[in-house]
Amino acid sequence: MRRPNARRTMSVSSFFTLVMLFAGLALAACGAATNASDRGATGGPPNPGSPAVMEPTADPVATTERRGIFFRHVTLRDAPYSNQTELVIDLTLPDACTELHHAVTIDGKRIRVEVWGVGPSDQMCAQVLREETLVIPLGVVVSDDWIVELNRVEIDVNSVAREEPGSGSHEYGYAMIEQVEVRVGDERPRQVVADVQGALPDACAELVESPEITFDGAKVTVTLQWQRPRDLMCAQVLRPFTTSVDLGELEPGTYTLVVNDLETTFTVETN
């Protein structure tokens, strides 16, 4: 025989079971809605009306290269409005893109000036020679006991100091050097010859016949200059040249050879 409280007990249990079931369904529905919203924001298709996010793109890096320039005339002069000496360089740039750069270093009474050209390596440039004048303040007053070097070539301060550019019947400049090869003879003492390849700035310029050669211990410096009549109209074309410079008889050892702004080393063997 069934007891009176049995049905009441079962009804309470069923009620709590239904409550738990509905609560679970509600939580599941909320979780599904949240996941759908997340997919629309991050991983899945964007919600209608959401703005597109553009990823930034890196700008291409411009590449440059160092280019040779021609020095037509170099002088030192007193700056007109300051108490210092200026280096005045008449030069020729090889094309329409090359830009001038320079640096000045002072070490005691020695001033080193570096001048070079920089142009884009991935861009076609009009092959038009450009003549410019570069004025570089040296920051000090240069007297006769100072040493001034331009691209590792020493300038004779006594002969060019305070000379006004544009004087004289000829213009002079440093030849552009592209390659230097050293030949050492078999006899003792060894006869050494430097074969030099380079370029002249125009159709009128010619190499100065006797290059200047100086020896400072194991360092040999050769200065190759060109000359041309002043105020002469010349075709602006680069002219390659090859010349041989006799360095004389050298004892065995390792030497540093500087031809204008190109430096190399060579060895004179004992045997």
mmCIF file of C-alpha atoms in Angstrom:
data_model
loop_
_atom_site.group_PDB
_atom_site.id
_atom_site.type_symbol
_atom_site.label_atom_id
_atom_site.label_comp_id
_atom_site.label_asym_id
_atom_site.label_seq_id
_atom_site.Cartn_x
_atom_site.Cartn_y
_atom_site.Cartn_z
ATOM 1 C CA MET A 1 0.000 0.000 0.000
ATOM 2 C CA ARG A 2 1.457 3.412 -1.061
ATOM 3 C CA ARG A 3 2.178 5.908 1.695
ATOM 4 C CA PRO A 4 0.575 9.361 1.494
ATOM 5 C CA ASN A 5 3.918 11.275 1.422
ATOM 6 C CA ALA A 6 5.461 9.209 -1.359
ATOM 7 C CA ARG A 7 3.912 11.219 -4.259
ATOM 8 C CA ARG A 8 4.834 14.522 -2.585
ATOM 9 C CA THR A 9 8.475 13.475 -2.314
ATOM 10 C CA MET A 10 8.690 12.486 -5.964
ATOM 11 C CA SER A 11 7.098 15.800 -7.055
ATOM 12 C CA VAL A 12 9.753 17.864 -5.216
ATOM 13 C CA SER A 13 12.584 15.825 -6.781
ATOM 14 C CA SER A 14 11.134 16.239 -10.249
ATOM 15 C CA PHE A 15 10.815 19.986 -9.701
ATOM 16 C CA PHE A 16 14.485 20.390 -8.774
ATOM 17 C CA THR A 17 15.499 18.222 -11.734
ATOM 18 C CA LEU A 18 13.598 20.459 -14.161
ATOM 19 C CA VAL A 19 15.120 23.597 -12.612
ATOM 20 C CA MET A 20 18.666 22.238 -13.095
ATOM 21 C CA LEU A 21 17.898 21.222 -16.690
ATOM 22 C CA PHE A 22 16.609 24.684 -17.671
ATOM 23 C CA ALA A 23 19.610 26.352 -15.997
ATOM 24 C CA GLY A 24 22.020 24.195 -18.006
ATOM 25 C CA LEU A 25 20.266 25.010 -21.293
ATOM 26 C CA ALA A 26 20.415 28.748 -20.513
ATOM 27 C CA LEU A 27 24.161 28.618 -19.818
ATOM 28 C CA ALA A 28 24.809 26.685 -23.019
ATOM 29 C CA ALA A 29 22.879 29.254 -25.052
ATOM 30 C CA CYS A 30 24.883 32.142 -23.537
ATOM 31 C CA GLY A 31 28.190 30.397 -24.264
ATOM 32 C CA ALA A 32 27.240 29.801 -27.901
ATOM 33 C CA ALA A 33 26.326 33.468 -28.349
ATOM 34 C CA THR A 34 29.620 34.580 -26.801
ATOM 35 C CA ASN A 35 31.674 32.275 -29.066
ATOM 36 C CA ALA A 36 29.814 33.514 -32.126
ATOM 37 C CA SER A 37 30.573 37.117 -31.150
ATOM 38 C CA ASP A 38 34.257 36.292 -30.613
ATOM 39 C CA ARG A 39 34.528 34.631 -34.010
ATOM 40 C CA GLY A 40 33.088 37.689 -35.651
ATOM 41 C CA ALA A 41 35.720 39.941 -33.928
ATOM 42 C CA THR A 42 38.835 37.811 -34.283
ATOM 43 C CA GLY A 43 38.740 34.548 -36.148
ATOM 44 C CA GLY A 44 35.561 34.159 -38.191
ATOM 45 C CA PRO A 45 33.731 36.336 -40.672
ATOM 46 C CA PRO A 46 33.462 39.952 -39.500
ATOM 47 C CA ASN A 47 30.126 41.262 -38.333
ATOM 48 C CA PRO A 48 28.280 43.427 -40.847
ATOM 49 C CA GLY A 49 29.408 47.013 -40.569
ATOM 50 C CA SER A 50 32.750 46.237 -38.833
ATOM 51 C CA PRO A 51 35.618 48.413 -40.158
ATOM 52 C CA ALA A 52 38.442 46.592 -41.988
ATOM 53 C CA VAL A 53 41.815 46.695 -40.231
ATOM 54 C CA MET A 54 44.686 47.569 -42.637
ATOM 55 C CA GLU A 55 48.067 46.116 -41.764
ATOM 56 C CA PRO A 56 50.917 48.663 -42.071
ATOM 57 C CA THR A 57 53.363 48.049 -44.928
ATOM 58 C CA ALA A 58 57.074 48.741 -44.601
ATOM 59 C CA ASP A 59 58.530 51.387 -46.869
ATOM 60 C CA PRO A 60 61.164 50.062 -49.286
ATOM 61 C CA VAL A 61 64.723 50.798 -48.116
ATOM 62 C CA ALA A 62 66.654 52.941 -50.567
ATOM 63 C CA THR A 63 70.114 51.584 -51.425
ATOM 64 C CA THR A 64 73.030 53.875 -52.217
ATOM 65 C CA GLU A 65 76.580 53.494 -53.411
ATOM 66 C CA ARG A 66 79.738 55.568 -53.217
ATOM 67 C CA ARG A 67 80.770 57.251 -56.470
ATOM 68 C CA GLY A 68 83.962 58.856 -57.673
ATOM 69 C CA ILE A 69 84.251 62.596 -58.240
ATOM 70 C CA PHE A 70 86.839 64.724 -60.053
ATOM 71 C CA PHE A 71 88.780 67.528 -58.351
ATOM 72 C CA ARG A 72 89.513 70.212 -60.939
ATOM 73 C CA HIS A 73 91.105 72.814 -58.685
ATOM 74 C CA VAL A 74 91.891 72.989 -54.969
ATOM 75 C CA THR A 75 92.798 76.143 -53.042
ATOM 76 C CA LEU A 76 92.971 77.463 -49.492
ATOM 77 C CA ARG A 77 91.683 80.933 -48.669
ATOM 78 C CA ASP A 78 90.873 83.082 -45.661
ATOM 79 C CA ALA A 79 87.152 83.044 -44.915
ATOM 80 C CA PRO A 80 85.735 86.519 -45.634
ATOM 81 C CA TYR A 81 83.520 86.734 -42.532
ATOM 82 C CA SER A 82 85.194 84.521 -39.925
ATOM 83 C CA ASN A 83 88.637 83.902 -38.484
ATOM 84 C CA GLN A 84 89.344 80.587 -40.201
ATOM 85 C CA THR A 85 90.639 79.067 -43.418
ATOM 86 C CA GLU A 86 88.393 77.553 -46.064
ATOM 87 C CA LEU A 87 89.166 74.752 -48.495
ATOM 88 C CA VAL A 88 87.709 75.608 -51.908
ATOM 89 C CA ILE A 89 87.293 72.694 -54.311
ATOM 90 C CA ASP A 90 86.171 73.020 -57.919
ATOM 91 C CA LEU A 91 84.921 69.551 -58.813
ATOM 92 C CA THR A 92 82.908 67.525 -61.306
ATOM 93 C CA LEU A 93 80.133 65.085 -60.393
ATOM 94 C CA PRO A 94 79.595 62.099 -62.730
ATOM 95 C CA ASP A 95 75.788 62.275 -63.130
ATOM 96 C CA ALA A 96 72.576 64.045 -62.171
ATOM 97 C CA CYS A 97 71.915 61.992 -59.014
ATOM 98 C CA THR A 98 75.226 62.045 -57.132
ATOM 99 C CA GLU A 99 75.259 64.141 -53.959
ATOM 100 C CA LEU A 100 78.344 65.519 -52.216
ATOM 101 C CA HIS A 101 79.419 64.507 -48.715
ATOM 102 C CA HIS A 102 82.471 65.579 -46.737
ATOM 103 C CA ALA A 103 84.091 65.159 -43.330
ATOM 104 C CA VAL A 104 86.858 67.130 -41.579
ATOM 105 C CA THR A 105 89.150 65.703 -38.887
ATOM 106 C CA ILE A 106 91.772 67.767 -37.026
ATOM 107 C CA ASP A 107 94.637 65.963 -35.301
ATOM 108 C CA GLY A 108 97.143 68.431 -33.868
ATOM 109 C CA LYS A 109 98.268 70.508 -36.837
ATOM 110 C CA ARG A 110 97.135 67.948 -39.410
ATOM 111 C CA ILE A 111 93.748 68.403 -41.086
ATOM 112 C CA ARG A 112 92.242 65.477 -42.954
ATOM 113 C CA VAL A 113 89.397 66.246 -45.351
ATOM 114 C CA GLU A 114 87.385 63.484 -47.007
ATOM 115 C CA VAL A 115 85.088 64.297 -49.931
ATOM 116 C CA TRP A 116 82.992 61.694 -51.722
ATOM 117 C CA GLY A 117 79.852 61.285 -53.787
ATOM 118 C CA VAL A 118 76.802 59.170 -52.950
ATOM 119 C CA GLY A 119 74.091 58.137 -55.409
ATOM 120 C CA PRO A 120 71.235 55.626 -55.598
ATOM 121 C CA SER A 121 72.297 52.162 -56.751
ATOM 122 C CA ASP A 122 68.809 51.123 -57.895
ATOM 123 C CA GLN A 123 67.940 54.184 -59.964
ATOM 124 C CA MET A 124 68.862 55.251 -63.480
ATOM 125 C CA CYS A 125 70.567 58.657 -63.486
ATOM 126 C CA ALA A 126 71.137 61.015 -66.391
ATOM 127 C CA GLN A 127 74.812 60.738 -67.363
ATOM 128 C CA VAL A 128 75.431 64.470 -67.325
ATOM 129 C CA LEU A 129 78.622 65.838 -65.804
ATOM 130 C CA ARG A 130 77.960 68.568 -63.227
ATOM 131 C CA GLU A 131 80.574 71.137 -62.267
ATOM 132 C CA GLU A 132 80.279 72.513 -58.749
ATOM 133 C CA THR A 133 82.339 74.422 -56.189
ATOM 134 C CA LEU A 134 82.503 73.052 -52.653
ATOM 135 C CA VAL A 135 83.594 75.391 -49.836
ATOM 136 C CA ILE A 136 84.605 73.609 -46.611
ATOM 137 C CA PRO A 137 85.331 75.680 -43.464
ATOM 138 C CA LEU A 138 88.303 74.149 -41.629
ATOM 139 C CA GLY A 139 87.583 75.773 -38.261
ATOM 140 C CA VAL A 140 91.146 77.097 -37.777
ATOM 141 C CA VAL A 141 93.562 79.483 -39.435
ATOM 142 C CA VAL A 142 96.012 77.378 -41.454
ATOM 143 C CA SER A 143 99.597 78.619 -41.420
ATOM 144 C CA ASP A 144 102.726 77.304 -43.130
ATOM 145 C CA ASP A 145 103.424 74.690 -40.441
ATOM 146 C CA TRP A 146 100.057 72.969 -40.895
ATOM 147 C CA ILE A 147 99.399 69.887 -43.041
ATOM 148 C CA VAL A 148 96.168 69.633 -45.022
ATOM 149 C CA GLU A 149 95.171 66.368 -46.704
ATOM 150 C CA LEU A 150 92.341 65.952 -49.195
ATOM 151 C CA ASN A 151 91.316 62.301 -49.639
ATOM 152 C CA ARG A 152 94.711 61.257 -48.237
ATOM 153 C CA VAL A 153 96.610 63.478 -50.701
ATOM 154 C CA GLU A 154 98.684 66.194 -49.042
ATOM 155 C CA ILE A 155 98.114 69.734 -50.268
ATOM 156 C CA ASP A 156 101.127 72.003 -50.585
ATOM 157 C CA VAL A 157 100.066 74.757 -48.201
ATOM 158 C CA ASN A 158 102.925 77.062 -49.195
ATOM 159 C CA SER A 159 102.085 76.994 -52.900
ATOM 160 C CA VAL A 160 98.288 77.236 -52.827
ATOM 161 C CA ALA A 161 97.484 79.019 -49.552
ATOM 162 C CA ARG A 162 95.262 82.057 -50.029
ATOM 163 C CA GLU A 163 95.347 81.803 -53.789
ATOM 164 C CA GLU A 164 92.147 82.902 -55.476
ATOM 165 C CA PRO A 165 90.565 80.171 -57.604
ATOM 166 C CA GLY A 166 90.323 80.760 -61.322
ATOM 167 C CA SER A 167 93.847 82.168 -61.830
ATOM 168 C CA GLY A 168 96.555 80.905 -64.183
ATOM 169 C CA SER A 169 96.463 79.718 -67.811
ATOM 170 C CA HIS A 170 95.620 76.096 -66.950
ATOM 171 C CA GLU A 171 93.224 74.267 -64.690
ATOM 172 C CA TYR A 172 94.441 71.284 -62.683
ATOM 173 C CA GLY A 173 92.752 68.439 -60.889
ATOM 174 C CA TYR A 174 93.290 64.963 -59.474
ATOM 175 C CA ALA A 175 92.661 62.073 -61.829
ATOM 176 C CA MET A 176 90.035 59.512 -60.869
ATOM 177 C CA ILE A 177 91.781 56.203 -60.090
ATOM 178 C CA GLU A 178 89.961 52.927 -60.710
ATOM 179 C CA GLN A 179 92.643 50.225 -60.452
ATOM 180 C CA VAL A 180 96.306 49.862 -59.466
ATOM 181 C CA GLU A 181 98.516 46.827 -60.106
ATOM 182 C CA VAL A 182 102.108 46.579 -58.869
ATOM 183 C CA ARG A 183 104.856 44.761 -60.778
ATOM 184 C CA VAL A 184 108.056 43.780 -58.980
ATOM 185 C CA GLY A 185 111.141 42.946 -61.032
ATOM 186 C CA ASP A 186 113.317 39.868 -60.578
ATOM 187 C CA GLU A 187 116.656 41.637 -60.158
ATOM 188 C CA ARG A 188 118.006 42.948 -56.842
ATOM 189 C CA PRO A 189 117.377 45.592 -55.721
ATOM 190 C CA ARG A 190 113.857 45.100 -57.001
ATOM 191 C CA GLN A 191 112.519 47.540 -59.571
ATOM 192 C CA VAL A 192 108.868 48.339 -58.791
ATOM 193 C CA VAL A 193 106.348 49.707 -61.287
ATOM 194 C CA ALA A 194 102.709 50.651 -60.618
ATOM 195 C CA ASP A 195 100.275 50.236 -63.521
ATOM 196 C CA VAL A 196 97.385 52.653 -63.018
ATOM 197 C CA GLN A 197 93.983 52.753 -64.717
ATOM 198 C CA GLY A 198 91.613 55.659 -64.300
ATOM 199 C CA ALA A 199 89.594 58.335 -66.075
ATOM 200 C CA LEU A 200 89.951 61.967 -67.106
ATOM 201 C CA PRO A 201 86.982 64.322 -66.706
ATOM 202 C CA ASP A 202 86.602 65.578 -70.299
ATOM 203 C CA ALA A 203 87.970 65.553 -73.820
ATOM 204 C CA CYS A 204 90.576 68.275 -73.146
ATOM 205 C CA ALA A 205 92.225 67.112 -69.925
ATOM 206 C CA GLU A 206 95.616 65.407 -70.140
ATOM 207 C CA LEU A 207 97.727 63.744 -67.465
ATOM 208 C CA VAL A 208 100.573 65.801 -66.072
ATOM 209 C CA GLU A 209 103.667 64.053 -67.394
ATOM 210 C CA SER A 210 105.641 63.751 -64.150
ATOM 211 C CA PRO A 211 103.594 62.415 -61.224
ATOM 212 C CA GLU A 212 104.608 63.411 -57.707
ATOM 213 C CA ILE A 213 106.050 60.473 -55.712
ATOM 214 C CA THR A 214 106.843 60.670 -51.994
ATOM 215 C CA PHE A 215 108.185 58.048 -49.591
ATOM 216 C CA ASP A 216 107.427 57.972 -45.873
ATOM 217 C CA GLY A 217 108.924 54.796 -44.450
ATOM 218 C CA ALA A 218 106.925 51.922 -45.939
ATOM 219 C CA LYS A 219 104.272 54.265 -47.374
ATOM 220 C CA VAL A 220 104.534 55.353 -51.007
ATOM 221 C CA THR A 221 102.261 58.165 -52.195
ATOM 222 C CA VAL A 222 101.716 58.893 -55.893
ATOM 223 C CA THR A 223 99.802 61.989 -56.997
ATOM 224 C CA LEU A 224 98.408 61.902 -60.540
ATOM 225 C CA GLN A 225 97.028 65.203 -61.812
ATOM 226 C CA TRP A 226 95.485 66.325 -65.061
ATOM 227 C CA GLN A 227 95.682 69.724 -66.712
ATOM 228 C CA ARG A 228 93.780 71.592 -69.426
ATOM 229 C CA PRO A 229 93.756 75.149 -70.782
ATOM 230 C CA ARG A 230 91.512 77.411 -68.763
ATOM 231 C CA ASP A 231 88.197 78.582 -70.263
ATOM 232 C CA LEU A 232 88.388 76.005 -73.051
ATOM 233 C CA MET A 233 85.081 74.486 -74.193
ATOM 234 C CA CYS A 234 85.437 70.701 -73.885
ATOM 235 C CA ALA A 235 83.156 67.752 -74.569
ATOM 236 C CA GLN A 236 81.959 66.452 -71.193
ATOM 237 C CA VAL A 237 82.868 62.784 -71.639
ATOM 238 C CA LEU A 238 84.909 60.535 -69.378
ATOM 239 C CA ARG A 239 88.141 59.364 -70.983
ATOM 240 C CA PRO A 240 89.845 56.246 -69.628
ATOM 241 C CA PHE A 241 93.621 56.199 -69.336
ATOM 242 C CA THR A 242 96.381 53.761 -68.436
ATOM 243 C CA THR A 243 99.793 54.850 -67.236
ATOM 244 C CA SER A 244 102.808 53.252 -65.585
ATOM 245 C CA VAL A 245 104.589 54.910 -62.673
ATOM 246 C CA ASP A 246 108.172 53.867 -61.909
ATOM 247 C CA LEU A 247 108.566 53.678 -58.119
ATOM 248 C CA GLY A 248 112.278 52.936 -58.348
ATOM 249 C CA GLU A 249 114.270 50.266 -56.541
ATOM 250 C CA LEU A 250 112.802 49.099 -53.242
ATOM 251 C CA GLU A 251 114.217 46.861 -50.554
ATOM 252 C CA PRO A 252 112.338 43.703 -49.451
ATOM 253 C CA GLY A 253 109.313 44.380 -47.261
ATOM 254 C CA THR A 254 105.606 45.181 -47.289
ATOM 255 C CA TYR A 255 104.596 48.607 -48.580
ATOM 256 C CA THR A 256 101.428 50.705 -48.657
ATOM 257 C CA LEU A 257 100.822 52.433 -51.977
ATOM 258 C CA VAL A 258 98.421 55.385 -52.190
ATOM 259 C CA VAL A 259 97.546 56.667 -55.663
ATOM 260 C CA ASN A 260 95.339 59.742 -55.231
ATOM 261 C CA ASP A 261 92.437 58.332 -53.164
ATOM 262 C CA LEU A 262 93.011 54.620 -53.862
ATOM 263 C CA GLU A 263 95.129 52.615 -51.416
ATOM 264 C CA THR A 264 96.660 49.164 -51.819
ATOM 265 C CA THR A 265 99.523 47.096 -50.391
ATOM 266 C CA PHE A 266 102.278 45.106 -52.057
ATOM 267 C CA THR A 267 105.246 43.032 -50.949
ATOM 268 C CA VAL A 268 108.795 42.937 -52.259
ATOM 269 C CA GLU A 269 110.060 39.422 -51.614
ATOM 270 C CA THR A 270 113.557 38.640 -50.397
ATOM 271 C CA ASN A 271 114.255 35.948 -52.987
#
